[in-house]
Amino acid sequence: MKESKLCKIVKKTERVPGLFDMELYAPEAAREAVPGQFVHIMCPSFENIFLRRPISICDAKDDCLRIVFEVRGKGTYSLSRCQVGDEVDVLAPLGRGFEISRERYRRPLIVGGGIGIFPLYALAKQYQGSAEVFFGFRDQSRVVMEEEFRAVSKELTVMTDDGSNGNKGFATAPLEERLKAGEGDIIYACGPMPMLRIVKRLAEEYKVKAQVSLEQRMGCGIGACLTCSCETVFPGTWKYQRVCLNGPVFWADEVTLHD
Ligand SMILES: Cc1cc2nc3c(=O)[nH]c(=O)nc-3n(C[C@H](O)[C@H](O)[C@H](O)COP(=O)(O)OP(=O)(O)OC[C@H]3O[C@@H](n4cnc5c(N)ncnc54)[C@H](O)[C@@H]3O)c2cc1C
Ligand code: FES
């Protein structure tokens, strides 16, 4: 079983209010990590409650794991209060990452929404400029990492719900345009459930392979508690799988993605 490690925070930036970019010194995990995997990190609460929370690995380089997270509740708030030099207890890397092949997939399409864009950075980097990327954000105030993604992608299209940055609408609209034009031999997606459902439908309609990364609430993070179960298709029937262990990345035709 994977053991947790104390990792020093070596960098911390607040990108936009409530959204933190952190680098953790974790040489072994950084060497082992593949895009799509996550860390289960102990968030030292101000109430002396210790909570582990799953956060995607945004990048792994120079012996460090980079994570970018939004403050949502108690766990992420207490993590955001940690400072450079503090040590945090980290289990990493966990889960199944994306299937990546520059030989098999020459025209990858990547789609992300909100906090779902972060695991897609290491993925886009692996494709060395051949991936087209489509992002959706609520509004201009939540748009982050635009230049970083542009630098590692063939093209980046940013959409916002209110049109305050880029075009107005959802990221799946320009994605569908590319599929209609016959582009894309694989789609990778991470974001809110309605976005993942559209990606699953488009993949079926245009007969393109797709992988989706699920953000399920988690308990143990290592397959022991079943908190993170999701329904998956099994020949002729269905079965539950654990997002922390069998995912978070699944083939789109593998998961049912119910409302
Ligand atoms: C595999 C995985 C990767 C993730 N990667 C990132 C990341 O890169 N950056 C990032 O900002 N967040 C990420 N998340 C979401 C993050 O784990 C939650 O926001 C966090 O656990 C909330 O904890 P909290 O104690 O701050 O809030 P809580 O008090 O536990 O909850 C606050 C609010 O957040 C919602 N919430 C809690 N857990 C989740 C979850 N897993 N998914 C969606 N909503 C949730 C709750 O329903 C509630 O509304 C990821 C989640 C998973 C499962
Ligand atoms: S979080 Fe415990 S089994 Fe997945």
mmCIF file of C-alpha atoms and ligand atoms in Angstrom:
data_model
loop_
_atom_site.group_PDB
_atom_site.id
_atom_site.type_symbol
_atom_site.label_atom_id
_atom_site.label_comp_id
_atom_site.label_asym_id
_atom_site.label_seq_id
_atom_site.Cartn_x
_atom_site.Cartn_y
_atom_site.Cartn_z
ATOM 1 C CA MET A 1 0.000 0.000 0.000
ATOM 2 C CA LYS A 2 1.177 3.526 -0.805
ATOM 3 C CA GLU A 3 2.517 5.421 2.187
ATOM 4 C CA SER A 4 1.915 9.094 2.841
ATOM 5 C CA LYS A 5 4.868 11.492 2.907
ATOM 6 C CA LEU A 6 5.466 14.846 4.505
ATOM 7 C CA CYS A 7 6.114 17.303 1.686
ATOM 8 C CA LYS A 8 7.364 20.857 2.001
ATOM 9 C CA ILE A 9 5.421 23.622 0.272
ATOM 10 C CA VAL A 10 8.043 25.336 -1.884
ATOM 11 C CA LYS A 11 5.839 27.787 -3.772
ATOM 12 C CA LYS A 12 2.425 29.311 -3.211
ATOM 13 C CA THR A 13 0.567 31.927 -5.279
ATOM 14 C CA GLU A 14 -3.025 33.117 -5.116
ATOM 15 C CA ARG A 15 -3.857 33.226 -8.848
ATOM 16 C CA VAL A 16 -7.263 34.869 -8.510
ATOM 17 C CA PRO A 17 -9.151 35.390 -5.241
ATOM 18 C CA GLY A 18 -9.679 32.002 -3.615
ATOM 19 C CA LEU A 19 -7.648 30.010 -6.174
ATOM 20 C CA PHE A 20 -4.229 28.798 -5.062
ATOM 21 C CA ASP A 21 -1.290 27.441 -7.012
ATOM 22 C CA MET A 22 1.119 25.372 -4.879
ATOM 23 C CA GLU A 23 4.268 23.363 -5.451
ATOM 24 C CA LEU A 24 5.114 20.512 -3.097
ATOM 25 C CA TYR A 25 8.579 19.001 -2.871
ATOM 26 C CA ALA A 26 7.929 15.304 -3.564
ATOM 27 C CA PRO A 27 10.731 13.813 -5.727
ATOM 28 C CA GLU A 28 9.496 10.193 -5.824
ATOM 29 C CA ALA A 29 5.873 11.063 -6.512
ATOM 30 C CA ALA A 30 6.880 13.625 -9.148
ATOM 31 C CA ARG A 31 8.880 10.946 -10.991
ATOM 32 C CA GLU A 32 6.047 8.419 -10.793
ATOM 33 C CA ALA A 33 3.059 10.665 -11.592
ATOM 34 C CA VAL A 34 1.205 10.536 -14.905
ATOM 35 C CA PRO A 35 -1.318 13.144 -16.136
ATOM 36 C CA GLY A 36 -4.772 12.606 -14.647
ATOM 37 C CA GLN A 37 -3.600 11.240 -11.299
ATOM 38 C CA PHE A 38 -4.267 13.070 -8.041
ATOM 39 C CA VAL A 39 -2.878 13.717 -4.572
ATOM 40 C CA HIS A 40 -4.847 13.013 -1.408
ATOM 41 C CA ILE A 41 -3.658 15.743 0.847
ATOM 42 C CA MET A 42 -4.132 16.269 4.554
ATOM 43 C CA CYS A 43 -5.638 19.695 5.125
ATOM 44 C CA PRO A 44 -4.728 20.841 8.629
ATOM 45 C CA SER A 45 -7.959 22.366 9.866
ATOM 46 C CA PHE A 46 -8.031 25.315 12.241
ATOM 47 C CA GLU A 47 -10.433 23.235 14.379
ATOM 48 C CA ASN A 48 -7.739 20.576 14.772
ATOM 49 C CA ILE A 49 -9.672 18.265 12.497
ATOM 50 C CA PHE A 50 -7.527 16.668 9.838
ATOM 51 C CA LEU A 51 -9.149 16.091 6.495
ATOM 52 C CA ARG A 52 -7.705 14.518 3.385
ATOM 53 C CA ARG A 53 -8.925 16.040 0.141
ATOM 54 C CA PRO A 54 -8.293 14.944 -3.476
ATOM 55 C CA ILE A 55 -6.602 17.493 -5.759
ATOM 56 C CA SER A 56 -5.399 16.768 -9.291
ATOM 57 C CA ILE A 57 -1.741 16.845 -10.180
ATOM 58 C CA CYS A 58 -1.487 19.833 -12.497
ATOM 59 C CA ASP A 59 2.178 19.259 -13.297
ATOM 60 C CA ALA A 60 5.120 17.194 -12.082
ATOM 61 C CA LYS A 61 8.631 18.481 -12.667
ATOM 62 C CA ASP A 62 11.863 19.452 -10.917
ATOM 63 C CA ASP A 63 11.086 17.045 -8.042
ATOM 64 C CA CYS A 64 7.827 18.891 -7.329
ATOM 65 C CA LEU A 65 4.117 18.252 -7.685
ATOM 66 C CA ARG A 66 2.087 21.279 -8.662
ATOM 67 C CA ILE A 67 -1.529 21.540 -7.510
ATOM 68 C CA VAL A 68 -4.035 24.316 -8.225
ATOM 69 C CA PHE A 69 -7.161 24.434 -6.095
ATOM 70 C CA GLU A 70 -10.162 26.564 -5.328
ATOM 71 C CA VAL A 71 -11.289 27.169 -1.764
ATOM 72 C CA ARG A 72 -14.650 25.418 -1.442
ATOM 73 C CA GLY A 73 -15.001 24.495 2.235
ATOM 74 C CA LYS A 74 -13.118 23.698 5.407
ATOM 75 C CA GLY A 75 -10.442 21.455 3.883
ATOM 76 C CA THR A 76 -9.366 23.641 0.988
ATOM 77 C CA TYR A 77 -9.610 26.759 3.185
ATOM 78 C CA SER A 78 -7.201 25.312 5.761
ATOM 79 C CA LEU A 79 -4.835 24.177 2.985
ATOM 80 C CA SER A 80 -4.878 27.688 1.542
ATOM 81 C CA ARG A 81 -3.683 29.020 4.942
ATOM 82 C CA CYS A 82 -0.490 26.920 4.801
ATOM 83 C CA GLN A 83 2.660 28.850 3.941
ATOM 84 C CA VAL A 84 5.853 28.210 1.998
ATOM 85 C CA GLY A 85 8.086 26.109 4.271
ATOM 86 C CA ASP A 86 5.172 24.287 5.943
ATOM 87 C CA GLU A 87 4.969 20.530 5.515
ATOM 88 C CA VAL A 88 1.788 18.751 4.466
ATOM 89 C CA ASP A 89 1.017 15.057 4.546
ATOM 90 C CA VAL A 90 0.467 13.767 1.001
ATOM 91 C CA LEU A 91 -0.538 10.428 -0.515
ATOM 92 C CA ALA A 92 0.515 10.473 -4.167
ATOM 93 C CA PRO A 93 0.295 9.749 -6.969
ATOM 94 C CA LEU A 94 -3.126 8.051 -6.784
ATOM 95 C CA GLY A 95 -5.616 6.729 -9.315
ATOM 96 C CA ARG A 96 -5.577 5.871 -12.995
ATOM 97 C CA GLY A 97 -4.451 8.637 -15.340
ATOM 98 C CA PHE A 98 -5.162 9.378 -19.006
ATOM 99 C CA GLU A 99 -4.162 7.009 -21.807
ATOM 100 C CA ILE A 100 -1.646 8.988 -23.848
ATOM 101 C CA SER A 101 -0.115 7.953 -27.171
ATOM 102 C CA ARG A 102 1.378 10.397 -29.666
ATOM 103 C CA GLU A 103 1.519 7.585 -32.244
ATOM 104 C CA ARG A 104 -2.106 6.465 -31.940
ATOM 105 C CA TYR A 105 -3.709 9.867 -31.273
ATOM 106 C CA ARG A 106 -2.402 12.511 -33.666
ATOM 107 C CA ARG A 107 -5.326 14.947 -33.319
ATOM 108 C CA PRO A 108 -6.257 15.014 -29.625
ATOM 109 C CA LEU A 109 -9.044 17.324 -28.466
ATOM 110 C CA ILE A 110 -9.018 18.424 -24.829
ATOM 111 C CA VAL A 111 -12.027 19.972 -23.124
ATOM 112 C CA GLY A 112 -12.169 21.357 -19.597
ATOM 113 C CA GLY A 113 -14.421 23.406 -17.386
ATOM 114 C CA GLY A 114 -13.699 25.413 -14.207
ATOM 115 C CA ILE A 115 -11.446 23.576 -11.748
ATOM 116 C CA GLY A 116 -11.453 20.643 -14.207
ATOM 117 C CA ILE A 117 -8.794 22.292 -16.366
ATOM 118 C CA PHE A 118 -5.924 21.652 -13.929
ATOM 119 C CA PRO A 119 -5.181 17.954 -14.638
ATOM 120 C CA LEU A 120 -5.319 18.773 -18.355
ATOM 121 C CA TYR A 121 -2.148 20.871 -18.278
ATOM 122 C CA ALA A 122 0.274 17.947 -17.866
ATOM 123 C CA LEU A 123 -1.779 16.074 -20.480
ATOM 124 C CA ALA A 124 -1.550 18.892 -23.062
ATOM 125 C CA LYS A 125 2.206 19.110 -22.416
ATOM 126 C CA GLN A 126 2.640 15.419 -23.228
ATOM 127 C CA TYR A 127 1.122 16.000 -26.669
ATOM 128 C CA GLN A 128 3.859 18.533 -27.462
ATOM 129 C CA GLY A 129 1.700 21.106 -29.226
ATOM 130 C CA SER A 130 -0.598 18.749 -31.167
ATOM 131 C CA ALA A 131 -3.672 19.084 -28.927
ATOM 132 C CA GLU A 132 -6.540 21.498 -29.521
ATOM 133 C CA VAL A 133 -7.900 22.733 -26.215
ATOM 134 C CA PHE A 134 -11.393 24.069 -25.379
ATOM 135 C CA PHE A 135 -12.100 25.637 -22.000
ATOM 136 C CA GLY A 136 -15.227 26.922 -20.349
ATOM 137 C CA PHE A 137 -15.309 29.251 -17.344
ATOM 138 C CA ARG A 138 -18.144 30.979 -15.497
ATOM 139 C CA ASP A 139 -16.797 34.458 -16.270
ATOM 140 C CA GLN A 140 -13.598 36.418 -16.849
ATOM 141 C CA SER A 141 -12.741 36.468 -13.127
ATOM 142 C CA ARG A 142 -12.234 32.658 -13.119
ATOM 143 C CA VAL A 143 -10.049 32.405 -16.246
ATOM 144 C CA VAL A 144 -6.579 31.140 -15.268
ATOM 145 C CA MET A 145 -3.529 29.527 -16.891
ATOM 146 C CA GLU A 146 -4.578 30.834 -20.311
ATOM 147 C CA GLU A 147 -1.034 31.673 -21.479
ATOM 148 C CA GLU A 148 0.429 28.493 -20.019
ATOM 149 C CA PHE A 149 -2.067 26.338 -21.915
ATOM 150 C CA ARG A 150 -1.642 28.372 -25.104
ATOM 151 C CA ALA A 151 2.111 27.703 -24.957
ATOM 152 C CA VAL A 152 1.660 23.901 -24.931
ATOM 153 C CA SER A 153 -1.335 23.542 -27.285
ATOM 154 C CA LYS A 154 -1.945 23.715 -31.024
ATOM 155 C CA GLU A 155 -4.821 26.068 -30.318
ATOM 156 C CA LEU A 156 -6.751 27.201 -27.244
ATOM 157 C CA THR A 157 -10.380 28.323 -27.370
ATOM 158 C CA VAL A 158 -11.768 29.958 -24.243
ATOM 159 C CA MET A 159 -15.512 30.255 -23.682
ATOM 160 C CA THR A 160 -17.275 31.964 -20.795
ATOM 161 C CA ASP A 161 -20.894 31.527 -19.702
ATOM 162 C CA ASP A 162 -21.451 35.301 -19.940
ATOM 163 C CA GLY A 163 -19.057 36.151 -22.806
ATOM 164 C CA SER A 164 -16.824 38.326 -20.571
ATOM 165 C CA ASN A 165 -13.687 36.563 -21.923
ATOM 166 C CA GLY A 166 -13.508 34.756 -25.254
ATOM 167 C CA ASN A 167 -16.796 33.657 -26.793
ATOM 168 C CA LYS A 168 -20.088 33.254 -24.988
ATOM 169 C CA GLY A 169 -21.289 29.692 -24.440
ATOM 170 C CA PHE A 170 -20.032 26.284 -23.406
ATOM 171 C CA ALA A 171 -16.703 24.719 -24.383
ATOM 172 C CA THR A 172 -18.532 21.772 -25.931
ATOM 173 C CA ALA A 173 -19.887 24.016 -28.758
ATOM 174 C CA PRO A 174 -16.505 24.637 -30.492
ATOM 175 C CA LEU A 175 -15.579 21.027 -29.675
ATOM 176 C CA GLU A 176 -18.607 19.839 -31.666
ATOM 177 C CA GLU A 177 -17.626 22.127 -34.563
ATOM 178 C CA ARG A 178 -14.230 20.423 -34.754
ATOM 179 C CA LEU A 179 -15.814 16.974 -34.635
ATOM 180 C CA LYS A 180 -18.247 17.985 -37.398
ATOM 181 C CA ALA A 181 -15.227 19.035 -39.475
ATOM 182 C CA GLY A 182 -13.836 15.521 -39.061
ATOM 183 C CA GLU A 183 -11.133 16.565 -36.571
ATOM 184 C CA GLY A 184 -10.128 14.613 -33.496
ATOM 185 C CA ASP A 185 -9.168 11.009 -32.880
ATOM 186 C CA ILE A 186 -9.595 11.183 -29.084
ATOM 187 C CA ILE A 187 -11.332 13.556 -26.657
ATOM 188 C CA TYR A 188 -10.134 14.081 -23.099
ATOM 189 C CA ALA A 189 -12.475 15.841 -20.680
ATOM 190 C CA CYS A 190 -12.549 17.033 -17.085
ATOM 191 C CA GLY A 191 -15.165 19.352 -15.661
ATOM 192 C CA PRO A 192 -18.723 19.513 -14.377
ATOM 193 C CA MET A 193 -21.012 16.516 -14.913
ATOM 194 C CA PRO A 194 -23.245 18.222 -17.556
ATOM 195 C CA MET A 195 -20.106 18.862 -19.650
ATOM 196 C CA LEU A 196 -18.977 15.236 -19.309
ATOM 197 C CA ARG A 197 -22.426 13.999 -20.376
ATOM 198 C CA ILE A 198 -22.254 16.124 -23.545
ATOM 199 C CA VAL A 199 -18.740 14.830 -24.269
ATOM 200 C CA LYS A 200 -19.964 11.241 -23.874
ATOM 201 C CA ARG A 201 -22.863 11.917 -26.271
ATOM 202 C CA LEU A 202 -20.608 13.642 -28.840
ATOM 203 C CA ALA A 203 -18.080 10.811 -28.695
ATOM 204 C CA GLU A 204 -20.851 8.303 -29.472
ATOM 205 C CA GLU A 205 -22.361 10.471 -32.208
ATOM 206 C CA TYR A 206 -19.057 11.181 -33.980
ATOM 207 C CA LYS A 207 -17.546 7.761 -33.187
ATOM 208 C CA VAL A 208 -14.468 9.153 -31.484
ATOM 209 C CA LYS A 209 -12.826 7.647 -28.414
ATOM 210 C CA ALA A 210 -13.142 9.718 -25.238
ATOM 211 C CA GLN A 211 -11.805 9.693 -21.712
ATOM 212 C CA VAL A 212 -13.503 11.564 -18.869
ATOM 213 C CA SER A 213 -12.077 12.386 -15.456
ATOM 214 C CA LEU A 214 -14.667 12.245 -12.656
ATOM 215 C CA GLU A 215 -14.655 14.450 -9.568
ATOM 216 C CA GLN A 216 -16.428 12.377 -6.958
ATOM 217 C CA ARG A 217 -16.456 13.078 -3.224
ATOM 218 C CA MET A 218 -13.845 10.853 -1.601
ATOM 219 C CA GLY A 219 -13.112 9.319 1.787
ATOM 220 C CA CYS A 220 -9.997 7.151 1.964
ATOM 221 C CA GLY A 221 -8.729 7.788 -1.590
ATOM 222 C CA ILE A 222 -7.227 4.288 -1.801
ATOM 223 C CA GLY A 223 -10.137 1.983 -2.538
ATOM 224 C CA ALA A 224 -11.120 0.949 0.996
ATOM 225 C CA CYS A 225 -14.314 2.849 1.899
ATOM 226 C CA LEU A 226 -16.519 2.856 -1.267
ATOM 227 C CA THR A 227 -17.480 6.551 -0.769
ATOM 228 C CA CYS A 228 -16.492 7.321 -4.345
ATOM 229 C CA SER A 229 -18.396 4.538 -6.168
ATOM 230 C CA CYS A 230 -19.674 5.245 -9.665
ATOM 231 C CA GLU A 231 -21.792 3.139 -11.988
ATOM 232 C CA THR A 232 -19.968 1.600 -14.913
ATOM 233 C CA VAL A 233 -21.119 -0.490 -17.847
ATOM 234 C CA PHE A 234 -20.247 -4.173 -17.696
ATOM 235 C CA PRO A 235 -21.039 -6.643 -20.510
ATOM 236 C CA GLY A 236 -24.830 -6.931 -20.483
ATOM 237 C CA THR A 237 -25.265 -5.203 -17.124
ATOM 238 C CA TRP A 238 -23.488 -2.647 -14.906
ATOM 239 C CA LYS A 239 -21.292 -2.616 -11.816
ATOM 240 C CA TYR A 240 -19.909 -0.123 -9.334
ATOM 241 C CA GLN A 241 -16.279 0.946 -9.566
ATOM 242 C CA ARG A 242 -14.248 3.151 -7.268
ATOM 243 C CA VAL A 243 -13.298 6.520 -8.742
ATOM 244 C CA CYS A 244 -10.201 6.760 -6.517
ATOM 245 C CA LEU A 245 -8.815 3.400 -7.606
ATOM 246 C CA ASN A 246 -10.307 2.501 -11.004
ATOM 247 C CA GLY A 247 -10.449 6.198 -12.031
ATOM 248 C CA PRO A 248 -10.627 9.139 -11.800
ATOM 249 C CA VAL A 249 -10.119 8.711 -15.569
ATOM 250 C CA PHE A 250 -12.552 6.351 -17.324
ATOM 251 C CA TRP A 251 -13.390 5.674 -20.946
ATOM 252 C CA ALA A 252 -16.596 7.604 -21.663
ATOM 253 C CA ASP A 253 -18.400 4.476 -22.849
ATOM 254 C CA GLU A 254 -17.420 2.758 -19.591
ATOM 255 C CA VAL A 255 -19.378 5.076 -17.266
ATOM 256 C CA THR A 256 -23.118 5.775 -17.101
ATOM 257 C CA LEU A 257 -22.935 9.441 -15.853
ATOM 258 C CA HIS A 258 -26.479 9.545 -14.437
ATOM 259 C CA ASP A 259 -28.155 12.877 -13.456
HETATM 260 C C1 LIG B 1 -9.956 13.274 -8.413
HETATM 261 C C2 LIG B 1 -10.300 14.688 -7.977
HETATM 262 C C3 LIG B 1 -9.502 15.723 -8.387
HETATM 263 C C4 LIG B 1 -9.783 17.038 -7.984
HETATM 264 N N1 LIG B 1 -8.967 18.024 -8.413
HETATM 265 C C5 LIG B 1 -9.197 19.288 -8.025
HETATM 266 C C6 LIG B 1 -8.313 20.337 -8.443
HETATM 267 O O1 LIG B 1 -7.330 20.140 -9.178
HETATM 268 N N2 LIG B 1 -8.581 21.601 -8.017
HETATM 269 C C7 LIG B 1 -9.675 21.872 -7.217
HETATM 270 O O2 LIG B 1 -9.891 23.041 -6.880
HETATM 271 N N3 LIG B 1 -10.509 20.895 -6.797
HETATM 272 C C8 LIG B 1 -10.309 19.615 -7.173
HETATM 273 N N4 LIG B 1 -11.161 18.624 -6.753
HETATM 274 C C9 LIG B 1 -12.299 18.969 -5.882
HETATM 275 C C10 LIG B 1 -11.829 19.059 -4.426
HETATM 276 O O3 LIG B 1 -11.440 17.779 -4.002
HETATM 277 C C11 LIG B 1 -12.979 19.583 -3.536
HETATM 278 O O4 LIG B 1 -13.282 20.915 -3.886
HETATM 279 C C12 LIG B 1 -12.569 19.507 -2.081
HETATM 280 O O5 LIG B 1 -12.506 18.159 -1.681
HETATM 281 C C13 LIG B 1 -13.566 20.254 -1.202
HETATM 282 O O6 LIG B 1 -13.172 20.047 0.143
HETATM 283 P P1 LIG B 1 -13.487 21.115 1.266
HETATM 284 O O7 LIG B 1 -13.244 20.494 2.597
HETATM 285 O O8 LIG B 1 -12.803 22.398 0.987
HETATM 286 O O9 LIG B 1 -15.023 21.392 1.050
HETATM 287 P P2 LIG B 1 -16.248 20.602 1.658
HETATM 288 O O10 LIG B 1 -16.683 21.322 2.883
HETATM 289 O O11 LIG B 1 -15.987 19.137 1.749
HETATM 290 O O12 LIG B 1 -17.271 20.860 0.486
HETATM 291 C C14 LIG B 1 -17.533 22.198 -0.005
HETATM 292 C C15 LIG B 1 -18.325 22.122 -1.285
HETATM 293 O O13 LIG B 1 -17.577 21.439 -2.306
HETATM 294 C C16 LIG B 1 -18.306 20.327 -2.804
HETATM 295 N N5 LIG B 1 -17.375 19.225 -3.033
HETATM 296 C C17 LIG B 1 -16.680 18.518 -2.102
HETATM 297 N N6 LIG B 1 -15.943 17.557 -2.674
HETATM 298 C C18 LIG B 1 -16.166 17.661 -4.000
HETATM 299 C C19 LIG B 1 -15.711 16.927 -5.112
HETATM 300 N N7 LIG B 1 -14.886 15.894 -5.008
HETATM 301 N N8 LIG B 1 -16.140 17.317 -6.325
HETATM 302 C C20 LIG B 1 -16.981 18.327 -6.458
HETATM 303 N N9 LIG B 1 -17.464 19.047 -5.439
HETATM 304 C C21 LIG B 1 -17.068 18.718 -4.237
HETATM 305 C C22 LIG B 1 -19.298 19.981 -1.722
HETATM 306 O O14 LIG B 1 -20.442 19.349 -2.261
HETATM 307 C C23 LIG B 1 -19.630 21.332 -1.137
HETATM 308 O O15 LIG B 1 -20.600 22.001 -1.905
HETATM 309 C C24 LIG B 1 -10.912 17.313 -7.156
HETATM 310 C C25 LIG B 1 -11.721 16.256 -6.755
HETATM 311 C C26 LIG B 1 -11.427 14.948 -7.160
HETATM 312 C C27 LIG B 1 -12.295 13.818 -6.724
HETATM 313 S S1 FES B 2 -12.522 7.127 -1.558
HETATM 314 FE FE1 FES B 2 -12.595 5.308 -0.377
HETATM 315 S S2 FES B 2 -12.934 3.802 -1.908
HETATM 316 FE FE2 FES B 2 -12.646 5.605 -3.065
#
